[in-house]
Amino acid sequence: MKRFKGGGEAGTSIAALKCLLAITLESDVENREARISYSALMDLTGLSRPMIARGVKRLEGEGIVEVRRSGHVNVYRIGFSVGDAKWAKVPRARVKKALVDIPNKGEAALAALKIYIELLSMRWNDTREVNVSYDNLRDRVGVQRHRIRPGLDILFSRVLIHVKQVEEEAYLVPGQARNVYSIAGDLRMPS
């Protein structure tokens, strides 16, 4: 996430992360491929055609997505290393509904996308909760500490996460998080 910078690069970074989530939503779990048109990406993300192009180009440049271009519908393959078994569940219906409403510009929107993707990747398979401090989150996603709260506000207002303050003694150790972030939506949790 640190490679997706703010400032003058914020728009392209936001476009790339929104495209990544949209491609993930449409990807087949087995082969990590999605067949999707620019029009469909525009509908899912709320981005313009030029911003989709910039976002996809950025994902390709980072080696995150490979694209096979063919007419109106491209095939996107989420890159991974041989033997890499890591993946994150994305609550499809919830993200599909909320992604278009996340702003396409601004440091808060960029922080929100980076934090959300990081929380998804940090979550253990058998829980929807992630316990992480602001400082740890800042270090993991590469946003300034004062940008975390506005990013979380965007995620909370789009009902992508829930935040609860932990009062249990075990969490009140210095350096431990006081907030627990819960991923909202259907994660097809094991019963």
Short mmCIF file of N, CA and C in Angstrom, two decimals:
data_model
loop_
_atom_site.label_atom_id
_atom_site.label_comp_id
_atom_site.label_asym_id
_atom_site.label_seq_id
_atom_site.Cartn_x
_atom_site.Cartn_y
_atom_site.Cartn_z
N MET A 1 0.81 -1.20 0.00
CA MET A 1 0.00 0.00 0.00
C MET A 1 0.85 1.27 0.00
N LYS A 2 2.05 1.16 0.52
CA LYS A 2 2.91 2.34 0.59
C LYS A 2 3.28 2.87 -0.79
N ARG A 3 3.23 2.01 -1.80
CA ARG A 3 3.60 2.45 -3.15
C ARG A 3 2.56 3.37 -3.78
N PHE A 4 1.36 3.39 -3.22
CA PHE A 4 0.29 4.24 -3.75
C PHE A 4 0.31 5.55 -2.99
N LYS A 5 0.95 6.53 -3.59
CA LYS A 5 1.25 7.81 -2.94
C LYS A 5 0.10 8.80 -3.09
N GLY A 6 0.11 9.78 -2.20
CA GLY A 6 -0.84 10.88 -2.24
C GLY A 6 -0.27 12.06 -2.99
N GLY A 7 -0.69 13.24 -2.62
CA GLY A 7 -0.24 14.46 -3.28
C GLY A 7 -0.63 14.48 -4.74
N GLY A 8 0.31 14.75 -5.61
CA GLY A 8 0.05 14.80 -7.05
C GLY A 8 -0.30 13.45 -7.65
N GLU A 9 0.00 12.36 -6.94
CA GLU A 9 -0.31 11.01 -7.42
C GLU A 9 -1.61 10.45 -6.84
N ALA A 10 -2.27 11.21 -5.98
CA ALA A 10 -3.45 10.69 -5.27
C ALA A 10 -4.54 10.20 -6.22
N GLY A 11 -4.84 10.96 -7.26
CA GLY A 11 -5.90 10.57 -8.19
C GLY A 11 -5.62 9.23 -8.85
N THR A 12 -4.41 9.06 -9.33
CA THR A 12 -4.03 7.80 -9.97
C THR A 12 -4.01 6.66 -8.95
N SER A 13 -3.53 6.94 -7.74
CA SER A 13 -3.51 5.92 -6.69
C SER A 13 -4.92 5.47 -6.33
N ILE A 14 -5.83 6.43 -6.19
CA ILE A 14 -7.23 6.10 -5.89
C ILE A 14 -7.81 5.27 -7.02
N ALA A 15 -7.57 5.70 -8.26
CA ALA A 15 -8.09 4.96 -9.41
C ALA A 15 -7.56 3.53 -9.42
N ALA A 16 -6.28 3.36 -9.15
CA ALA A 16 -5.68 2.01 -9.14
C ALA A 16 -6.32 1.14 -8.07
N LEU A 17 -6.48 1.66 -6.87
CA LEU A 17 -7.04 0.86 -5.78
C LEU A 17 -8.52 0.56 -6.00
N LYS A 18 -9.26 1.50 -6.56
CA LYS A 18 -10.66 1.23 -6.88
C LYS A 18 -10.76 0.16 -7.98
N CYS A 19 -9.89 0.27 -8.98
CA CYS A 19 -9.88 -0.74 -10.05
C CYS A 19 -9.51 -2.11 -9.49
N LEU A 20 -8.54 -2.15 -8.59
CA LEU A 20 -8.14 -3.41 -7.98
C LEU A 20 -9.31 -4.05 -7.24
N LEU A 21 -10.04 -3.27 -6.46
CA LEU A 21 -11.20 -3.82 -5.75
C LEU A 21 -12.27 -4.28 -6.73
N ALA A 22 -12.52 -3.49 -7.78
CA ALA A 22 -13.55 -3.86 -8.77
C ALA A 22 -13.15 -5.14 -9.50
N ILE A 23 -11.90 -5.26 -9.89
CA ILE A 23 -11.43 -6.48 -10.56
C ILE A 23 -11.56 -7.67 -9.61
N THR A 24 -11.21 -7.45 -8.36
CA THR A 24 -11.34 -8.51 -7.35
C THR A 24 -12.79 -8.97 -7.24
N LEU A 25 -13.72 -8.03 -7.26
CA LEU A 25 -15.14 -8.37 -7.15
C LEU A 25 -15.60 -9.28 -8.28
N GLU A 26 -15.02 -9.10 -9.45
CA GLU A 26 -15.44 -9.85 -10.62
C GLU A 26 -14.55 -11.06 -10.92
N SER A 27 -13.53 -11.27 -10.10
CA SER A 27 -12.58 -12.36 -10.35
C SER A 27 -13.10 -13.72 -9.96
N ASP A 28 -12.69 -14.70 -10.74
CA ASP A 28 -12.93 -16.09 -10.42
C ASP A 28 -11.94 -16.49 -9.34
N VAL A 29 -12.41 -17.14 -8.30
CA VAL A 29 -11.55 -17.50 -7.17
C VAL A 29 -10.43 -18.44 -7.59
N GLU A 30 -10.70 -19.35 -8.49
CA GLU A 30 -9.71 -20.37 -8.87
C GLU A 30 -8.54 -19.80 -9.67
N ASN A 31 -8.85 -19.03 -10.72
CA ASN A 31 -7.77 -18.56 -11.59
C ASN A 31 -7.43 -17.07 -11.41
N ARG A 32 -8.15 -16.39 -10.52
CA ARG A 32 -7.91 -14.98 -10.20
C ARG A 32 -8.04 -14.10 -11.44
N GLU A 33 -8.92 -14.48 -12.35
CA GLU A 33 -9.15 -13.69 -13.56
C GLU A 33 -10.55 -13.11 -13.57
N ALA A 34 -10.66 -11.92 -14.17
CA ALA A 34 -11.94 -11.26 -14.34
C ALA A 34 -12.06 -10.79 -15.78
N ARG A 35 -13.19 -11.08 -16.40
CA ARG A 35 -13.50 -10.56 -17.74
C ARG A 35 -14.44 -9.38 -17.52
N ILE A 36 -13.95 -8.19 -17.84
CA ILE A 36 -14.75 -7.00 -17.53
C ILE A 36 -14.41 -5.87 -18.50
N SER A 37 -15.41 -5.13 -18.88
CA SER A 37 -15.22 -4.01 -19.80
C SER A 37 -14.91 -2.73 -19.02
N TYR A 38 -14.41 -1.73 -19.74
CA TYR A 38 -14.18 -0.43 -19.12
C TYR A 38 -15.51 0.15 -18.62
N SER A 39 -16.58 -0.06 -19.38
CA SER A 39 -17.89 0.46 -18.96
C SER A 39 -18.31 -0.14 -17.64
N ALA A 40 -18.10 -1.43 -17.47
CA ALA A 40 -18.44 -2.08 -16.21
C ALA A 40 -17.55 -1.57 -15.08
N LEU A 41 -16.26 -1.37 -15.37
CA LEU A 41 -15.36 -0.80 -14.36
C LEU A 41 -15.81 0.60 -13.97
N MET A 42 -16.25 1.38 -14.96
CA MET A 42 -16.75 2.72 -14.68
C MET A 42 -17.98 2.65 -13.78
N ASP A 43 -18.89 1.73 -14.05
CA ASP A 43 -20.10 1.58 -13.23
C ASP A 43 -19.77 1.17 -11.80
N LEU A 44 -18.81 0.28 -11.64
CA LEU A 44 -18.44 -0.21 -10.31
C LEU A 44 -17.68 0.83 -9.49
N THR A 45 -16.85 1.62 -10.14
CA THR A 45 -15.95 2.51 -9.42
C THR A 45 -16.38 3.97 -9.38
N GLY A 46 -17.18 4.39 -10.36
CA GLY A 46 -17.52 5.81 -10.47
C GLY A 46 -16.40 6.62 -11.09
N LEU A 47 -15.42 5.95 -11.67
CA LEU A 47 -14.29 6.63 -12.32
C LEU A 47 -14.59 6.87 -13.80
N SER A 48 -13.94 7.87 -14.37
CA SER A 48 -14.05 8.14 -15.80
C SER A 48 -13.19 7.13 -16.56
N ARG A 49 -13.41 7.03 -17.85
CA ARG A 49 -12.62 6.14 -18.70
C ARG A 49 -11.12 6.47 -18.62
N PRO A 50 -10.72 7.75 -18.71
CA PRO A 50 -9.29 8.05 -18.60
C PRO A 50 -8.69 7.65 -17.24
N MET A 51 -9.47 7.79 -16.18
CA MET A 51 -8.96 7.41 -14.86
C MET A 51 -8.88 5.89 -14.72
N ILE A 52 -9.80 5.17 -15.34
CA ILE A 52 -9.71 3.70 -15.35
C ILE A 52 -8.40 3.31 -16.05
N ALA A 53 -8.13 3.94 -17.19
CA ALA A 53 -6.91 3.63 -17.94
C ALA A 53 -5.67 3.91 -17.09
N ARG A 54 -5.65 5.04 -16.39
CA ARG A 54 -4.50 5.38 -15.54
C ARG A 54 -4.37 4.40 -14.38
N GLY A 55 -5.50 4.03 -13.77
CA GLY A 55 -5.47 3.10 -12.64
C GLY A 55 -4.99 1.72 -13.05
N VAL A 56 -5.49 1.23 -14.19
CA VAL A 56 -5.07 -0.09 -14.68
C VAL A 56 -3.59 -0.07 -15.06
N LYS A 57 -3.16 1.01 -15.71
CA LYS A 57 -1.75 1.12 -16.09
C LYS A 57 -0.87 1.09 -14.84
N ARG A 58 -1.30 1.74 -13.79
CA ARG A 58 -0.55 1.75 -12.54
C ARG A 58 -0.49 0.34 -11.93
N LEU A 59 -1.62 -0.37 -11.92
CA LEU A 59 -1.64 -1.74 -11.40
C LEU A 59 -0.73 -2.65 -12.20
N GLU A 60 -0.73 -2.47 -13.53
CA GLU A 60 0.18 -3.25 -14.38
C GLU A 60 1.64 -2.92 -14.07
N GLY A 61 1.92 -1.64 -13.93
CA GLY A 61 3.28 -1.21 -13.64
C GLY A 61 3.81 -1.74 -12.31
N GLU A 62 2.92 -1.92 -11.36
CA GLU A 62 3.30 -2.46 -10.05
C GLU A 62 3.35 -3.98 -10.04
N GLY A 63 2.93 -4.61 -11.16
CA GLY A 63 2.93 -6.07 -11.22
C GLY A 63 1.79 -6.70 -10.44
N ILE A 64 0.77 -5.93 -10.14
CA ILE A 64 -0.37 -6.42 -9.36
C ILE A 64 -1.40 -7.08 -10.26
N VAL A 65 -1.55 -6.55 -11.47
CA VAL A 65 -2.54 -7.04 -12.42
C VAL A 65 -1.90 -7.21 -13.79
N GLU A 66 -2.23 -8.31 -14.45
CA GLU A 66 -1.85 -8.52 -15.84
C GLU A 66 -3.12 -8.36 -16.67
N VAL A 67 -3.00 -7.75 -17.83
CA VAL A 67 -4.17 -7.49 -18.67
C VAL A 67 -3.97 -8.12 -20.04
N ARG A 68 -4.98 -8.90 -20.47
CA ARG A 68 -5.04 -9.39 -21.85
C ARG A 68 -6.15 -8.57 -22.52
N ARG A 69 -5.74 -7.71 -23.41
CA ARG A 69 -6.69 -6.82 -24.06
C ARG A 69 -7.27 -7.50 -25.28
N SER A 70 -8.61 -7.42 -25.39
CA SER A 70 -9.29 -8.02 -26.55
C SER A 70 -10.63 -7.34 -26.75
N GLY A 71 -10.66 -6.42 -27.67
CA GLY A 71 -11.92 -5.76 -28.01
C GLY A 71 -12.47 -4.94 -26.85
N HIS A 72 -13.76 -5.17 -26.55
CA HIS A 72 -14.44 -4.37 -25.53
C HIS A 72 -14.32 -4.95 -24.13
N VAL A 73 -13.98 -6.21 -24.01
CA VAL A 73 -13.88 -6.86 -22.70
C VAL A 73 -12.46 -7.39 -22.52
N ASN A 74 -11.78 -6.86 -21.53
CA ASN A 74 -10.43 -7.32 -21.22
C ASN A 74 -10.46 -8.40 -20.16
N VAL A 75 -9.40 -9.17 -20.11
CA VAL A 75 -9.24 -10.17 -19.06
C VAL A 75 -8.14 -9.68 -18.14
N TYR A 76 -8.49 -9.52 -16.86
CA TYR A 76 -7.55 -9.05 -15.85
C TYR A 76 -7.20 -10.22 -14.94
N ARG A 77 -5.93 -10.39 -14.72
CA ARG A 77 -5.48 -11.47 -13.83
C ARG A 77 -4.71 -10.84 -12.69
N ILE A 78 -5.18 -11.11 -11.49
CA ILE A 78 -4.50 -10.59 -10.31
C ILE A 78 -3.23 -11.39 -10.13
N GLY A 79 -2.10 -10.69 -10.14
CA GLY A 79 -0.80 -11.35 -10.06
C GLY A 79 -0.52 -11.94 -8.70
N PHE A 80 0.20 -13.02 -8.71
CA PHE A 80 0.66 -13.63 -7.47
C PHE A 80 1.87 -14.48 -7.78
N SER A 81 2.66 -14.72 -6.77
CA SER A 81 3.87 -15.52 -6.94
C SER A 81 3.52 -16.99 -6.86
N VAL A 82 4.30 -17.83 -7.52
CA VAL A 82 4.10 -19.26 -7.46
C VAL A 82 4.25 -19.69 -6.00
N GLY A 83 3.29 -20.46 -5.54
CA GLY A 83 3.30 -20.93 -4.16
C GLY A 83 2.69 -19.95 -3.17
N ASP A 84 2.25 -18.79 -3.64
CA ASP A 84 1.63 -17.80 -2.76
C ASP A 84 0.20 -18.22 -2.48
N ALA A 85 -0.07 -18.61 -1.26
CA ALA A 85 -1.41 -19.06 -0.89
C ALA A 85 -2.19 -17.97 -0.17
N LYS A 86 -1.62 -16.77 -0.06
CA LYS A 86 -2.29 -15.69 0.65
C LYS A 86 -3.35 -15.04 -0.24
N TRP A 87 -4.47 -14.77 0.36
CA TRP A 87 -5.55 -14.08 -0.32
C TRP A 87 -6.48 -13.51 0.74
N ALA A 88 -7.35 -12.63 0.37
CA ALA A 88 -8.28 -12.01 1.32
C ALA A 88 -9.69 -12.11 0.78
N LYS A 89 -10.61 -12.43 1.67
CA LYS A 89 -12.02 -12.43 1.30
C LYS A 89 -12.51 -10.99 1.27
N VAL A 90 -13.29 -10.68 0.25
CA VAL A 90 -13.88 -9.35 0.10
C VAL A 90 -15.39 -9.51 0.14
N PRO A 91 -16.07 -8.77 1.01
CA PRO A 91 -17.53 -8.86 1.06
C PRO A 91 -18.14 -8.24 -0.20
N ARG A 92 -18.35 -9.08 -1.20
CA ARG A 92 -18.69 -8.66 -2.56
C ARG A 92 -19.86 -7.67 -2.63
N ALA A 93 -21.01 -8.04 -2.10
CA ALA A 93 -22.20 -7.19 -2.22
C ALA A 93 -21.97 -5.84 -1.54
N ARG A 94 -21.35 -5.85 -0.38
CA ARG A 94 -21.13 -4.61 0.37
C ARG A 94 -20.17 -3.69 -0.38
N VAL A 95 -19.07 -4.23 -0.88
CA VAL A 95 -18.08 -3.41 -1.59
C VAL A 95 -18.65 -2.93 -2.92
N LYS A 96 -19.39 -3.80 -3.60
CA LYS A 96 -19.99 -3.41 -4.89
C LYS A 96 -20.90 -2.21 -4.72
N LYS A 97 -21.63 -2.18 -3.62
CA LYS A 97 -22.55 -1.07 -3.36
C LYS A 97 -21.80 0.20 -2.94
N ALA A 98 -20.73 0.05 -2.16
CA ALA A 98 -20.05 1.21 -1.57
C ALA A 98 -18.95 1.81 -2.42
N LEU A 99 -18.34 1.02 -3.30
CA LEU A 99 -17.14 1.48 -4.02
C LEU A 99 -17.40 2.74 -4.83
N VAL A 100 -18.52 2.81 -5.49
CA VAL A 100 -18.84 3.97 -6.32
C VAL A 100 -19.01 5.23 -5.48
N ASP A 101 -19.36 5.07 -4.20
CA ASP A 101 -19.60 6.23 -3.33
C ASP A 101 -18.34 6.75 -2.64
N ILE A 102 -17.25 6.03 -2.73
CA ILE A 102 -16.00 6.53 -2.16
C ILE A 102 -15.47 7.59 -3.12
N PRO A 103 -15.14 8.77 -2.59
CA PRO A 103 -14.69 9.86 -3.48
C PRO A 103 -13.51 9.45 -4.36
N ASN A 104 -13.43 10.08 -5.53
CA ASN A 104 -12.37 9.79 -6.50
C ASN A 104 -11.17 10.71 -6.35
N LYS A 105 -11.21 11.58 -5.37
CA LYS A 105 -10.05 12.44 -5.13
C LYS A 105 -9.96 12.77 -3.65
N GLY A 106 -8.77 13.17 -3.25
CA GLY A 106 -8.55 13.59 -1.88
C GLY A 106 -7.77 12.57 -1.06
N GLU A 107 -7.03 13.09 -0.11
CA GLU A 107 -6.19 12.26 0.74
C GLU A 107 -7.01 11.33 1.63
N ALA A 108 -8.19 11.78 2.07
CA ALA A 108 -9.03 10.93 2.92
C ALA A 108 -9.52 9.70 2.16
N ALA A 109 -9.92 9.89 0.90
CA ALA A 109 -10.38 8.76 0.09
C ALA A 109 -9.23 7.77 -0.16
N LEU A 110 -8.05 8.29 -0.42
CA LEU A 110 -6.89 7.42 -0.62
C LEU A 110 -6.58 6.64 0.65
N ALA A 111 -6.60 7.34 1.79
CA ALA A 111 -6.36 6.66 3.07
C ALA A 111 -7.41 5.58 3.30
N ALA A 112 -8.67 5.88 3.00
CA ALA A 112 -9.75 4.91 3.20
C ALA A 112 -9.50 3.64 2.40
N LEU A 113 -9.17 3.78 1.14
CA LEU A 113 -8.94 2.61 0.29
C LEU A 113 -7.74 1.80 0.76
N LYS A 114 -6.66 2.48 1.11
CA LYS A 114 -5.47 1.78 1.57
C LYS A 114 -5.74 1.05 2.88
N ILE A 115 -6.43 1.72 3.80
CA ILE A 115 -6.76 1.10 5.09
C ILE A 115 -7.67 -0.09 4.89
N TYR A 116 -8.68 0.05 4.04
CA TYR A 116 -9.64 -1.04 3.84
C TYR A 116 -8.95 -2.28 3.27
N ILE A 117 -8.15 -2.10 2.25
CA ILE A 117 -7.45 -3.24 1.65
C ILE A 117 -6.50 -3.87 2.67
N GLU A 118 -5.84 -3.04 3.46
CA GLU A 118 -4.93 -3.57 4.49
C GLU A 118 -5.70 -4.34 5.56
N LEU A 119 -6.83 -3.81 6.01
CA LEU A 119 -7.64 -4.52 7.01
C LEU A 119 -8.12 -5.87 6.46
N LEU A 120 -8.53 -5.89 5.19
CA LEU A 120 -8.94 -7.16 4.58
C LEU A 120 -7.79 -8.17 4.59
N SER A 121 -6.59 -7.69 4.30
CA SER A 121 -5.45 -8.60 4.24
C SER A 121 -4.97 -9.04 5.62
N MET A 122 -5.21 -8.26 6.64
CA MET A 122 -4.78 -8.58 8.00
C MET A 122 -5.74 -9.52 8.72
N ARG A 123 -6.97 -9.59 8.27
CA ARG A 123 -8.00 -10.33 8.98
C ARG A 123 -7.74 -11.83 8.89
N TRP A 124 -7.83 -12.52 10.04
CA TRP A 124 -7.73 -13.98 10.05
C TRP A 124 -8.99 -14.56 9.44
N ASN A 125 -8.89 -15.72 8.85
CA ASN A 125 -9.99 -16.34 8.12
C ASN A 125 -11.22 -16.62 8.98
N ASP A 126 -11.04 -16.85 10.27
CA ASP A 126 -12.17 -17.25 11.11
C ASP A 126 -12.77 -16.10 11.92
N THR A 127 -12.40 -14.87 11.62
CA THR A 127 -12.96 -13.73 12.32
C THR A 127 -13.12 -12.56 11.35
N ARG A 128 -13.99 -11.67 11.68
CA ARG A 128 -14.13 -10.46 10.86
C ARG A 128 -13.46 -9.27 11.52
N GLU A 129 -12.82 -9.48 12.65
CA GLU A 129 -12.22 -8.40 13.41
C GLU A 129 -10.71 -8.31 13.22
N VAL A 130 -10.24 -7.05 13.26
CA VAL A 130 -8.80 -6.77 13.18
C VAL A 130 -8.47 -5.80 14.30
N ASN A 131 -7.50 -6.16 15.10
CA ASN A 131 -7.05 -5.32 16.20
C ASN A 131 -5.71 -4.72 15.80
N VAL A 132 -5.68 -3.43 15.54
CA VAL A 132 -4.45 -2.78 15.09
C VAL A 132 -4.44 -1.34 15.59
N SER A 133 -3.28 -0.89 16.02
CA SER A 133 -3.15 0.48 16.50
C SER A 133 -3.05 1.45 15.31
N TYR A 134 -3.31 2.72 15.58
CA TYR A 134 -3.14 3.75 14.55
C TYR A 134 -1.71 3.74 14.03
N ASP A 135 -0.76 3.64 14.94
CA ASP A 135 0.64 3.70 14.52
C ASP A 135 1.02 2.52 13.64
N ASN A 136 0.54 1.34 13.98
CA ASN A 136 0.81 0.16 13.16
C ASN A 136 0.13 0.30 11.80
N LEU A 137 -1.11 0.79 11.79
CA LEU A 137 -1.83 1.01 10.54
C LEU A 137 -1.09 2.04 9.68
N ARG A 138 -0.65 3.10 10.31
CA ARG A 138 0.12 4.13 9.60
C ARG A 138 1.36 3.54 8.94
N ASP A 139 2.08 2.72 9.70
CA ASP A 139 3.30 2.11 9.17
C ASP A 139 3.01 1.14 8.04
N ARG A 140 1.91 0.41 8.13
CA ARG A 140 1.58 -0.60 7.13
C ARG A 140 1.11 0.02 5.81
N VAL A 141 0.33 1.09 5.87
CA VAL A 141 -0.25 1.65 4.64
C VAL A 141 0.46 2.90 4.14
N GLY A 142 1.29 3.50 4.97
CA GLY A 142 2.04 4.66 4.52
C GLY A 142 1.22 5.93 4.39
N VAL A 143 0.33 6.16 5.37
CA VAL A 143 -0.39 7.43 5.41
C VAL A 143 -0.03 8.13 6.71
N GLN A 144 -0.12 9.44 6.70
CA GLN A 144 0.17 10.20 7.91
C GLN A 144 -0.91 9.90 8.95
N ARG A 145 -0.50 9.91 10.21
CA ARG A 145 -1.41 9.55 11.30
C ARG A 145 -2.70 10.38 11.29
N HIS A 146 -2.60 11.66 10.98
CA HIS A 146 -3.79 12.52 11.00
C HIS A 146 -4.73 12.23 9.82
N ARG A 147 -4.33 11.41 8.87
CA ARG A 147 -5.20 11.03 7.74
C ARG A 147 -5.99 9.74 8.04
N ILE A 148 -5.59 9.03 9.07
CA ILE A 148 -6.25 7.75 9.36
C ILE A 148 -7.71 7.95 9.75
N ARG A 149 -8.00 8.86 10.67
CA ARG A 149 -9.38 9.07 11.12
C ARG A 149 -10.31 9.47 9.96
N PRO A 150 -9.94 10.43 9.11
CA PRO A 150 -10.82 10.75 7.97
C PRO A 150 -11.02 9.55 7.04
N GLY A 151 -9.98 8.73 6.86
CA GLY A 151 -10.13 7.52 6.04
C GLY A 151 -11.09 6.54 6.68
N LEU A 152 -10.94 6.34 7.98
CA LEU A 152 -11.86 5.45 8.70
C LEU A 152 -13.30 5.97 8.66
N ASP A 153 -13.45 7.30 8.73
CA ASP A 153 -14.80 7.89 8.66
C ASP A 153 -15.48 7.54 7.34
N ILE A 154 -14.72 7.57 6.25
CA ILE A 154 -15.29 7.21 4.94
C ILE A 154 -15.72 5.75 4.95
N LEU A 155 -14.89 4.88 5.47
CA LEU A 155 -15.23 3.45 5.53
C LEU A 155 -16.43 3.19 6.43
N PHE A 156 -16.47 3.87 7.56
CA PHE A 156 -17.58 3.71 8.50
C PHE A 156 -18.89 4.23 7.90
N SER A 157 -18.84 5.38 7.26
CA SER A 157 -20.07 5.97 6.69
C SER A 157 -20.60 5.17 5.50
N ARG A 158 -19.76 4.38 4.85
CA ARG A 158 -20.19 3.51 3.74
C ARG A 158 -20.50 2.10 4.24
N VAL A 159 -20.49 1.92 5.55
CA VAL A 159 -20.77 0.65 6.23
C VAL A 159 -19.88 -0.47 5.71
N LEU A 160 -18.61 -0.15 5.49
CA LEU A 160 -17.63 -1.17 5.11
C LEU A 160 -16.95 -1.74 6.34
N ILE A 161 -16.89 -0.95 7.40
CA ILE A 161 -16.34 -1.42 8.66
C ILE A 161 -17.19 -0.93 9.81
N HIS A 162 -17.03 -1.60 10.93
CA HIS A 162 -17.56 -1.14 12.20
C HIS A 162 -16.34 -0.96 13.11
N VAL A 163 -16.44 -0.01 14.00
CA VAL A 163 -15.35 0.25 14.93
C VAL A 163 -15.91 0.13 16.34
N LYS A 164 -15.20 -0.63 17.17
CA LYS A 164 -15.61 -0.66 18.57
C LYS A 164 -14.42 -0.40 19.44
N GLN A 165 -14.69 0.34 20.51
CA GLN A 165 -13.63 0.63 21.46
C GLN A 165 -13.57 -0.55 22.42
N VAL A 166 -12.38 -1.02 22.66
CA VAL A 166 -12.18 -2.17 23.52
C VAL A 166 -11.87 -1.69 24.92
N GLU A 167 -12.62 -2.19 25.89
CA GLU A 167 -12.41 -1.82 27.28
C GLU A 167 -11.83 -2.97 28.09
N GLU A 168 -11.65 -4.11 27.46
CA GLU A 168 -11.10 -5.26 28.16
C GLU A 168 -9.67 -4.97 28.57
N GLU A 169 -9.33 -5.38 29.78
CA GLU A 169 -8.01 -5.11 30.34
C GLU A 169 -6.87 -5.58 29.45
N ALA A 170 -7.06 -6.70 28.76
CA ALA A 170 -5.99 -7.27 27.93
C ALA A 170 -5.56 -6.32 26.82
N TYR A 171 -6.47 -5.46 26.36
CA TYR A 171 -6.14 -4.57 25.25
C TYR A 171 -5.62 -3.22 25.72
N LEU A 172 -5.60 -2.98 27.00
CA LEU A 172 -5.18 -1.67 27.49
C LEU A 172 -3.69 -1.64 27.85
N VAL A 173 -2.96 -2.56 27.31
CA VAL A 173 -1.51 -2.59 27.49
C VAL A 173 -0.91 -1.54 26.56
N PRO A 174 0.09 -0.79 27.03
CA PRO A 174 0.71 0.21 26.14
C PRO A 174 1.16 -0.43 24.82
N GLY A 175 0.87 0.24 23.73
CA GLY A 175 1.23 -0.27 22.42
C GLY A 175 0.16 -1.13 21.78
N GLN A 176 -0.84 -1.53 22.54
CA GLN A 176 -1.94 -2.34 22.01
C GLN A 176 -3.04 -1.41 21.50
N ALA A 177 -3.83 -1.90 20.56
CA ALA A 177 -4.91 -1.10 19.99
C ALA A 177 -6.05 -0.96 20.98
N ARG A 178 -6.72 0.15 20.94
CA ARG A 178 -7.92 0.35 21.74
C ARG A 178 -9.16 0.23 20.87
N ASN A 179 -8.97 0.18 19.57
CA ASN A 179 -10.09 -0.01 18.66
C ASN A 179 -9.95 -1.36 17.97
N VAL A 180 -11.09 -1.98 17.75
CA VAL A 180 -11.13 -3.20 16.95
C VAL A 180 -11.99 -2.88 15.74
N TYR A 181 -11.47 -3.18 14.54
CA TYR A 181 -12.16 -2.90 13.30
C TYR A 181 -12.78 -4.19 12.81
N SER A 182 -14.07 -4.15 12.54
CA SER A 182 -14.79 -5.33 12.09
C SER A 182 -15.23 -5.10 10.65
N ILE A 183 -14.90 -6.05 9.79
CA ILE A 183 -15.27 -5.95 8.37
C ILE A 183 -16.76 -6.24 8.25
N ALA A 184 -17.49 -5.34 7.65
CA ALA A 184 -18.94 -5.51 7.47
C ALA A 184 -19.21 -6.28 6.17
N GLY A 185 -20.31 -6.99 6.14
CA GLY A 185 -20.72 -7.71 4.94
C GLY A 185 -20.50 -9.20 5.04
N ASP A 186 -20.93 -9.88 4.00
CA ASP A 186 -20.88 -11.33 3.96
C ASP A 186 -19.48 -11.81 3.56
N LEU A 187 -18.79 -12.43 4.51
CA LEU A 187 -17.46 -12.95 4.25
C LEU A 187 -17.48 -14.47 4.11
N ARG A 188 -18.66 -15.07 4.12
CA ARG A 188 -18.79 -16.53 4.04
C ARG A 188 -17.89 -17.17 5.09
N MET A 189 -18.14 -16.75 6.32
CA MET A 189 -17.36 -17.23 7.45
C MET A 189 -17.66 -18.70 7.72
N PRO A 190 -16.65 -19.48 8.13
CA PRO A 190 -16.92 -20.86 8.50
C PRO A 190 -17.82 -20.93 9.71
N SER A 191 -18.72 -21.91 9.77
CA SER A 191 -19.65 -21.98 10.90
C SER A 191 -19.12 -22.85 12.01
#
